[in-house]
Amino acid sequence: MGLLERLRKEWFILGIVLVIAVARLEPGVGVKGGPLKPEITITYIAVSAIFFNSGLSLKTEELTSALMHVKLHLFVQIFTLVFFPTAIWVFLQLLSITPINEWLLKGLQTVGCMPPPVSSAVILTKAVGGNEAAAIFNSAFGSFLGIVITPLLLLLFLGSSSSVPFTSIFSQLFMTVVVPLIIGQIVRRYIKDWLERKKPPFGAISSCVLLMIIYTTFCDTFANPNIDLDKFSLIIIVFIIFSVQMSFMFLTFLFSTRNNSTFTPADTVAIVFCSTHKSLTLGIPMLKIVFAGYEHLSLISVPLLIYHPAQILLGSLLVPTIKSWMVSRQK
């Protein structure tokens, strides 16, 4: 693969680096009250646009074929939304006595609370030849569950911003997440044929809006002289994220392949990716709502920004190994 092709494929990761660099050079543009007016354009318009886009792109009509695989769905959702955040919380009790930046540790907890992504787990499951229908169902169903459960988990493990009351958080979540998602699904029913024919770049559209949200979040950080991020903490967090991901992928693999398990090798592939991947597209807007007013919001966001490329990188590297394992088991 040539350099240009590689850059084109990884444009979003490069975009994250670029917008953070631009925010560092000129934070005044994207701060609250600045020329971009992020308190309106980001808080309401950008977040609503992402979830309207998700509503348009979610193929809920295809989920019925995977609906009967109840045991697999329960495994994935319980692991993702119960075991994952709880295990991270226990782990963080041990890490709290270390000199690692406390806001990055809180960010690790937010990663654990996130729902599965709509795309990456499905793409990797398909690349291996696993149970794609199950991956689609769990990614979509997990996203819907996450709209309600993720904010509750964030409030349970971390508490909310003292400047934003609980009722305000959920009313804003409803107006900027649930309503656009439902409208997107309704519109999809009427233009489904056109969408199937034209195949609009839903992923690219959401990614561009997401870059705007990341940019304004880091503008707030760099405009605040009281915030300092030490390199030691950042390096340790990157190591922890890769370790957590590898450990949880191995754990889901062991659970789904034990002797009394009824899962097929194709099911195991979907389980490994869907249970351990976390959504950046849903996560960043939710953090923006739940932690509105936090001066350390961008530091809390950093582990999720690292987790996203890490899960794609690890998953891509493991595709050939998992594929050869699945083929050998199916013979």
mmCIF file of N, CA and C in Angstrom, residues 159-251:
data_model
loop_
_atom_site.group_PDB
_atom_site.id
_atom_site.type_symbol
_atom_site.label_atom_id
_atom_site.label_comp_id
_atom_site.label_asym_id
_atom_site.label_seq_id
_atom_site.Cartn_x
_atom_site.Cartn_y
_atom_site.Cartn_z
ATOM 1 N N GLY A 159 -19.975 10.898 38.376
ATOM 2 C CA GLY A 159 -20.746 12.072 38.756
ATOM 3 C C GLY A 159 -20.829 13.025 37.585
ATOM 4 N N SER A 160 -21.650 14.063 37.686
ATOM 5 C CA SER A 160 -21.799 15.006 36.574
ATOM 6 C C SER A 160 -21.132 16.325 36.928
ATOM 7 N N SER A 161 -21.091 17.194 35.956
ATOM 8 C CA SER A 161 -20.591 18.543 36.194
ATOM 9 C C SER A 161 -21.533 19.239 37.175
ATOM 10 N N SER A 162 -20.981 19.864 38.197
ATOM 11 C CA SER A 162 -21.806 20.516 39.214
ATOM 12 C C SER A 162 -22.615 21.683 38.625
ATOM 13 N N SER A 163 -22.148 22.207 37.491
ATOM 14 C CA SER A 163 -22.828 23.348 36.885
ATOM 15 C C SER A 163 -24.027 22.947 36.024
ATOM 16 N N VAL A 164 -24.174 21.651 35.778
ATOM 17 C CA VAL A 164 -25.284 21.183 34.944
ATOM 18 C C VAL A 164 -26.144 20.188 35.735
ATOM 19 N N PRO A 165 -27.405 20.539 36.042
ATOM 20 C CA PRO A 165 -28.259 19.621 36.802
ATOM 21 C C PRO A 165 -28.608 18.363 36.012
ATOM 22 N N PHE A 166 -28.909 17.293 36.741
ATOM 23 C CA PHE A 166 -29.216 15.974 36.183
ATOM 24 C C PHE A 166 -30.327 16.052 35.134
ATOM 25 N N THR A 167 -31.416 16.778 35.460
ATOM 26 C CA THR A 167 -32.557 16.866 34.533
ATOM 27 C C THR A 167 -32.163 17.569 33.237
ATOM 28 N N SER A 168 -31.278 18.564 33.358
ATOM 29 C CA SER A 168 -30.827 19.305 32.170
ATOM 30 C C SER A 168 -30.019 18.397 31.246
ATOM 31 N N ILE A 169 -29.185 17.522 31.850
ATOM 32 C CA ILE A 169 -28.372 16.585 31.066
ATOM 33 C C ILE A 169 -29.272 15.681 30.223
ATOM 34 N N PHE A 170 -30.307 15.117 30.861
ATOM 35 C CA PHE A 170 -31.151 14.161 30.138
ATOM 36 C C PHE A 170 -32.109 14.846 29.168
ATOM 37 N N SER A 171 -32.518 16.069 29.456
ATOM 38 C CA SER A 171 -33.364 16.779 28.487
ATOM 39 C C SER A 171 -32.544 17.134 27.247
ATOM 40 N N GLN A 172 -31.265 17.514 27.466
ATOM 41 C CA GLN A 172 -30.402 17.823 26.307
ATOM 42 C C GLN A 172 -30.069 16.555 25.524
ATOM 43 N N LEU A 173 -29.820 15.445 26.248
ATOM 44 C CA LEU A 173 -29.579 14.156 25.581
ATOM 45 C C LEU A 173 -30.779 13.774 24.720
ATOM 46 N N PHE A 174 -31.968 13.997 25.257
ATOM 47 C CA PHE A 174 -33.182 13.638 24.525
ATOM 48 C C PHE A 174 -33.311 14.479 23.256
ATOM 49 N N MET A 175 -33.093 15.798 23.397
ATOM 50 C CA MET A 175 -33.292 16.710 22.265
ATOM 51 C C MET A 175 -32.200 16.600 21.199
ATOM 52 N N THR A 176 -30.946 16.325 21.619
ATOM 53 C CA THR A 176 -29.839 16.326 20.648
ATOM 54 C C THR A 176 -29.386 14.919 20.237
ATOM 55 N N VAL A 177 -29.874 13.890 20.939
ATOM 56 C CA VAL A 177 -29.472 12.507 20.607
ATOM 57 C C VAL A 177 -30.677 11.676 20.166
ATOM 58 N N VAL A 178 -31.666 11.538 21.059
ATOM 59 C CA VAL A 178 -32.803 10.646 20.786
ATOM 60 C C VAL A 178 -33.670 11.179 19.637
ATOM 61 N N VAL A 179 -34.063 12.458 19.716
ATOM 62 C CA VAL A 179 -34.965 13.027 18.700
ATOM 63 C C VAL A 179 -34.341 12.992 17.292
ATOM 64 N N PRO A 180 -33.074 13.481 17.116
ATOM 65 C CA PRO A 180 -32.474 13.390 15.765
ATOM 66 C C PRO A 180 -32.339 11.954 15.255
ATOM 67 N N LEU A 181 -32.043 11.009 16.172
ATOM 68 C CA LEU A 181 -31.910 9.607 15.792
ATOM 69 C C LEU A 181 -33.246 9.055 15.268
ATOM 70 N N ILE A 182 -34.322 9.358 15.988
ATOM 71 C CA ILE A 182 -35.661 8.896 15.575
ATOM 72 C C ILE A 182 -36.065 9.543 14.251
ATOM 73 N N ILE A 183 -35.817 10.863 14.113
ATOM 74 C CA ILE A 183 -36.146 11.568 12.859
ATOM 75 C C ILE A 183 -35.362 10.955 11.696
ATOM 76 N N GLY A 184 -34.065 10.651 11.943
ATOM 77 C CA GLY A 184 -33.234 10.014 10.922
ATOM 78 C C GLY A 184 -33.798 8.679 10.472
ATOM 79 N N GLN A 185 -34.299 7.879 11.436
ATOM 80 C CA GLN A 185 -34.899 6.581 11.110
ATOM 81 C C GLN A 185 -36.197 6.740 10.318
ATOM 82 N N ILE A 186 -37.000 7.758 10.680
ATOM 83 C CA ILE A 186 -38.267 8.008 9.969
ATOM 84 C C ILE A 186 -37.978 8.441 8.523
ATOM 85 N N VAL A 187 -37.023 9.370 8.368
ATOM 86 C CA VAL A 187 -36.652 9.844 7.021
ATOM 87 C C VAL A 187 -36.118 8.680 6.195
ATOM 88 N N ARG A 188 -35.337 7.798 6.844
ATOM 89 C CA ARG A 188 -34.766 6.638 6.145
ATOM 90 C C ARG A 188 -35.851 5.763 5.512
ATOM 91 N N ARG A 189 -36.962 5.601 6.200
ATOM 92 C CA ARG A 189 -38.055 4.755 5.691
ATOM 93 C C ARG A 189 -38.590 5.276 4.355
ATOM 94 N N TYR A 190 -38.563 6.593 4.179
ATOM 95 C CA TYR A 190 -39.119 7.193 2.960
ATOM 96 C C TYR A 190 -38.108 7.284 1.824
ATOM 97 N N ILE A 191 -36.802 7.333 2.173
ATOM 98 C CA ILE A 191 -35.793 7.498 1.106
ATOM 99 C C ILE A 191 -34.816 6.306 1.069
ATOM 100 N N LYS A 192 -35.278 5.168 1.606
ATOM 101 C CA LYS A 192 -34.410 3.988 1.701
ATOM 102 C C LYS A 192 -33.848 3.569 0.343
ATOM 103 N N ASP A 193 -34.691 3.543 -0.691
ATOM 104 C CA ASP A 193 -34.240 3.131 -2.029
ATOM 105 C C ASP A 193 -33.172 4.070 -2.563
ATOM 106 N N TRP A 194 -33.390 5.380 -2.362
ATOM 107 C CA TRP A 194 -32.414 6.380 -2.818
ATOM 108 C C TRP A 194 -31.082 6.198 -2.077
ATOM 109 N N LEU A 195 -31.170 5.944 -0.761
ATOM 110 C CA LEU A 195 -29.954 5.748 0.045
ATOM 111 C C LEU A 195 -29.187 4.515 -0.415
ATOM 112 N N GLU A 196 -29.916 3.436 -0.725
ATOM 113 C CA GLU A 196 -29.274 2.194 -1.181
ATOM 114 C C GLU A 196 -28.612 2.391 -2.542
ATOM 115 N N ARG A 197 -29.228 3.246 -3.356
ATOM 116 C CA ARG A 197 -28.719 3.470 -4.710
ATOM 117 C C ARG A 197 -27.500 4.406 -4.700
ATOM 118 N N LYS A 198 -27.594 5.486 -3.933
ATOM 119 C CA LYS A 198 -26.532 6.513 -3.927
ATOM 120 C C LYS A 198 -25.410 6.213 -2.929
ATOM 121 N N LYS A 199 -25.759 5.471 -1.853
ATOM 122 C CA LYS A 199 -24.784 5.141 -0.791
ATOM 123 C C LYS A 199 -23.999 6.375 -0.318
ATOM 124 N N PRO A 200 -24.674 7.338 0.332
ATOM 125 C CA PRO A 200 -23.980 8.542 0.825
ATOM 126 C C PRO A 200 -22.883 8.172 1.835
ATOM 127 N N PRO A 201 -21.823 8.967 1.913
ATOM 128 C CA PRO A 201 -20.706 8.650 2.823
ATOM 129 C C PRO A 201 -21.021 9.022 4.280
ATOM 130 N N PHE A 202 -21.927 8.240 4.905
ATOM 131 C CA PHE A 202 -22.356 8.560 6.269
ATOM 132 C C PHE A 202 -21.186 8.635 7.248
ATOM 133 N N GLY A 203 -20.266 7.661 7.140
ATOM 134 C CA GLY A 203 -19.127 7.610 8.052
ATOM 135 C C GLY A 203 -18.259 8.851 7.950
ATOM 136 N N ALA A 204 -17.983 9.280 6.723
ATOM 137 C CA ALA A 204 -17.137 10.460 6.495
ATOM 138 C C ALA A 204 -17.811 11.728 7.019
ATOM 139 N N ILE A 205 -19.138 11.826 6.836
ATOM 140 C CA ILE A 205 -19.878 13.007 7.305
ATOM 141 C C ILE A 205 -19.797 13.104 8.828
ATOM 142 N N SER A 206 -20.093 11.979 9.524
ATOM 143 C CA SER A 206 -20.019 11.966 10.994
ATOM 144 C C SER A 206 -18.610 12.272 11.481
ATOM 145 N N SER A 207 -17.619 11.732 10.784
ATOM 146 C CA SER A 207 -16.215 11.938 11.179
ATOM 147 C C SER A 207 -15.823 13.412 11.081
ATOM 148 N N CYS A 208 -16.281 14.096 10.020
ATOM 149 C CA CYS A 208 -15.970 15.525 9.853
ATOM 150 C C CYS A 208 -16.601 16.357 10.967
ATOM 151 N N VAL A 209 -17.851 16.054 11.294
ATOM 152 C CA VAL A 209 -18.524 16.776 12.384
ATOM 153 C C VAL A 209 -17.815 16.493 13.710
ATOM 154 N N LEU A 210 -17.393 15.241 13.880
ATOM 155 C CA LEU A 210 -16.687 14.829 15.099
ATOM 156 C C LEU A 210 -15.371 15.593 15.258
ATOM 157 N N LEU A 211 -14.684 15.827 14.159
ATOM 158 C CA LEU A 211 -13.435 16.601 14.206
ATOM 159 C C LEU A 211 -13.687 18.021 14.703
ATOM 160 N N MET A 212 -14.831 18.592 14.332
ATOM 161 C CA MET A 212 -15.201 19.924 14.829
ATOM 162 C C MET A 212 -15.388 19.912 16.337
ATOM 163 N N ILE A 213 -16.055 18.863 16.840
ATOM 164 C CA ILE A 213 -16.301 18.736 18.282
ATOM 165 C C ILE A 213 -14.975 18.584 19.032
ATOM 166 N N ILE A 214 -14.087 17.728 18.492
ATOM 167 C CA ILE A 214 -12.769 17.509 19.117
ATOM 168 C C ILE A 214 -11.977 18.821 19.126
ATOM 169 N N TYR A 215 -12.045 19.568 18.011
ATOM 170 C CA TYR A 215 -11.321 20.844 17.898
ATOM 171 C C TYR A 215 -11.760 21.822 18.990
ATOM 172 N N THR A 216 -13.068 22.030 19.139
ATOM 173 C CA THR A 216 -13.549 23.007 20.124
ATOM 174 C C THR A 216 -13.269 22.544 21.557
ATOM 175 N N THR A 217 -13.310 21.225 21.783
ATOM 176 C CA THR A 217 -12.996 20.692 23.114
ATOM 177 C C THR A 217 -11.565 21.031 23.503
ATOM 178 N N PHE A 218 -10.635 20.868 22.556
ATOM 179 C CA PHE A 218 -9.227 21.151 22.847
ATOM 180 C C PHE A 218 -8.930 22.654 22.842
ATOM 181 N N CYS A 219 -9.735 23.448 22.142
ATOM 182 C CA CYS A 219 -9.591 24.905 22.234
ATOM 183 C C CYS A 219 -9.826 25.358 23.669
ATOM 184 N N ASP A 220 -10.850 24.792 24.301
ATOM 185 C CA ASP A 220 -11.134 25.121 25.708
ATOM 186 C C ASP A 220 -9.957 24.758 26.604
ATOM 187 N N THR A 221 -9.318 23.626 26.304
ATOM 188 C CA THR A 221 -8.178 23.172 27.108
ATOM 189 C C THR A 221 -7.000 24.119 26.988
ATOM 190 N N PHE A 222 -6.610 24.393 25.740
ATOM 191 C CA PHE A 222 -5.408 25.202 25.517
ATOM 192 C C PHE A 222 -5.606 26.666 25.901
ATOM 193 N N ALA A 223 -6.882 27.102 25.998
ATOM 194 C CA ALA A 223 -7.165 28.473 26.424
ATOM 195 C C ALA A 223 -7.111 28.600 27.948
ATOM 196 N N ASN A 224 -7.082 27.442 28.634
ATOM 197 C CA ASN A 224 -7.051 27.426 30.101
ATOM 198 C C ASN A 224 -5.617 27.199 30.585
ATOM 199 N N PRO A 225 -4.994 28.205 31.193
ATOM 200 C CA PRO A 225 -3.582 28.069 31.604
ATOM 201 C C PRO A 225 -3.368 27.127 32.782
ATOM 202 N N ASN A 226 -4.453 26.740 33.460
ATOM 203 C CA ASN A 226 -4.326 25.884 34.655
ATOM 204 C C ASN A 226 -4.187 24.400 34.320
ATOM 205 N N ILE A 227 -4.410 24.044 33.042
ATOM 206 C CA ILE A 227 -4.397 22.626 32.665
ATOM 207 C C ILE A 227 -3.023 22.230 32.135
ATOM 208 N N ASP A 228 -2.499 21.141 32.706
ATOM 209 C CA ASP A 228 -1.176 20.672 32.288
ATOM 210 C C ASP A 228 -1.226 19.152 32.112
ATOM 211 N N LEU A 229 -0.722 18.653 30.997
ATOM 212 C CA LEU A 229 -0.699 17.211 30.729
ATOM 213 C C LEU A 229 0.748 16.732 30.671
ATOM 214 N N ASP A 230 1.123 15.884 31.648
ATOM 215 C CA ASP A 230 2.507 15.404 31.658
ATOM 216 C C ASP A 230 2.674 14.204 30.731
ATOM 217 N N LYS A 231 3.830 14.139 30.079
ATOM 218 C CA LYS A 231 4.104 13.097 29.074
ATOM 219 C C LYS A 231 4.127 11.712 29.700
ATOM 220 N N PHE A 232 4.588 11.598 30.947
ATOM 221 C CA PHE A 232 4.646 10.299 31.627
ATOM 222 C C PHE A 232 3.252 9.665 31.695
ATOM 223 N N SER A 233 2.278 10.464 32.150
ATOM 224 C CA SER A 233 0.897 9.966 32.277
ATOM 225 C C SER A 233 0.351 9.517 30.926
ATOM 226 N N LEU A 234 0.630 10.309 29.883
ATOM 227 C CA LEU A 234 0.117 10.003 28.542
ATOM 228 C C LEU A 234 0.684 8.677 28.019
ATOM 229 N N ILE A 235 1.987 8.465 28.194
ATOM 230 C CA ILE A 235 2.635 7.222 27.744
ATOM 231 C C ILE A 235 2.064 6.013 28.493
ATOM 232 N N ILE A 236 1.888 6.165 29.807
ATOM 233 C CA ILE A 236 1.335 5.074 30.629
ATOM 234 C C ILE A 236 -0.093 4.747 30.191
ATOM 235 N N ILE A 237 -0.887 5.794 29.906
ATOM 236 C CA ILE A 237 -2.286 5.593 29.479
ATOM 237 C C ILE A 237 -2.344 4.835 28.153
ATOM 238 N N VAL A 238 -1.457 5.179 27.209
ATOM 239 C CA VAL A 238 -1.407 4.464 25.922
ATOM 240 C C VAL A 238 -1.099 2.989 26.162
ATOM 241 N N PHE A 239 -0.125 2.701 27.025
ATOM 242 C CA PHE A 239 0.241 1.317 27.350
ATOM 243 C C PHE A 239 -0.933 0.580 28.001
ATOM 244 N N ILE A 240 -1.618 1.249 28.934
ATOM 245 C CA ILE A 240 -2.770 0.640 29.625
ATOM 246 C C ILE A 240 -3.878 0.315 28.632
ATOM 247 N N ILE A 241 -4.157 1.247 27.708
ATOM 248 C CA ILE A 241 -5.234 1.051 26.728
ATOM 249 C C ILE A 241 -4.970 -0.174 25.854
ATOM 250 N N PHE A 242 -3.751 -0.305 25.343
ATOM 251 C CA PHE A 242 -3.416 -1.476 24.524
ATOM 252 C C PHE A 242 -3.490 -2.765 25.351
ATOM 253 N N SER A 243 -3.042 -2.692 26.605
ATOM 254 C CA SER A 243 -3.074 -3.868 27.494
ATOM 255 C C SER A 243 -4.504 -4.288 27.803
ATOM 256 N N VAL A 244 -5.363 -3.305 28.114
ATOM 257 C CA VAL A 244 -6.775 -3.588 28.406
ATOM 258 C C VAL A 244 -7.448 -4.221 27.196
ATOM 259 N N GLN A 245 -7.178 -3.651 26.031
ATOM 260 C CA GLN A 245 -7.803 -4.173 24.816
ATOM 261 C C GLN A 245 -7.395 -5.617 24.529
ATOM 262 N N MET A 246 -6.112 -5.884 24.599
ATOM 263 C CA MET A 246 -5.607 -7.237 24.357
ATOM 264 C C MET A 246 -6.158 -8.221 25.389
ATOM 265 N N SER A 247 -6.183 -7.807 26.658
ATOM 266 C CA SER A 247 -6.670 -8.678 27.742
ATOM 267 C C SER A 247 -8.143 -9.012 27.554
ATOM 268 N N PHE A 248 -8.950 -7.999 27.219
ATOM 269 C CA PHE A 248 -10.381 -8.223 27.067
ATOM 270 C C PHE A 248 -10.706 -9.029 25.807
ATOM 271 N N MET A 249 -9.931 -8.833 24.749
ATOM 272 C CA MET A 249 -10.127 -9.646 23.543
ATOM 273 C C MET A 249 -9.816 -11.112 23.847
ATOM 274 N N PHE A 250 -8.742 -11.333 24.595
ATOM 275 C CA PHE A 250 -8.362 -12.702 24.977
ATOM 276 C C PHE A 250 -9.416 -13.314 25.905
ATOM 277 N N LEU A 251 -9.942 -12.491 26.829
ATOM 278 C CA LEU A 251 -10.955 -12.963 27.788
ATOM 279 C C LEU A 251 -12.250 -13.363 27.075
#
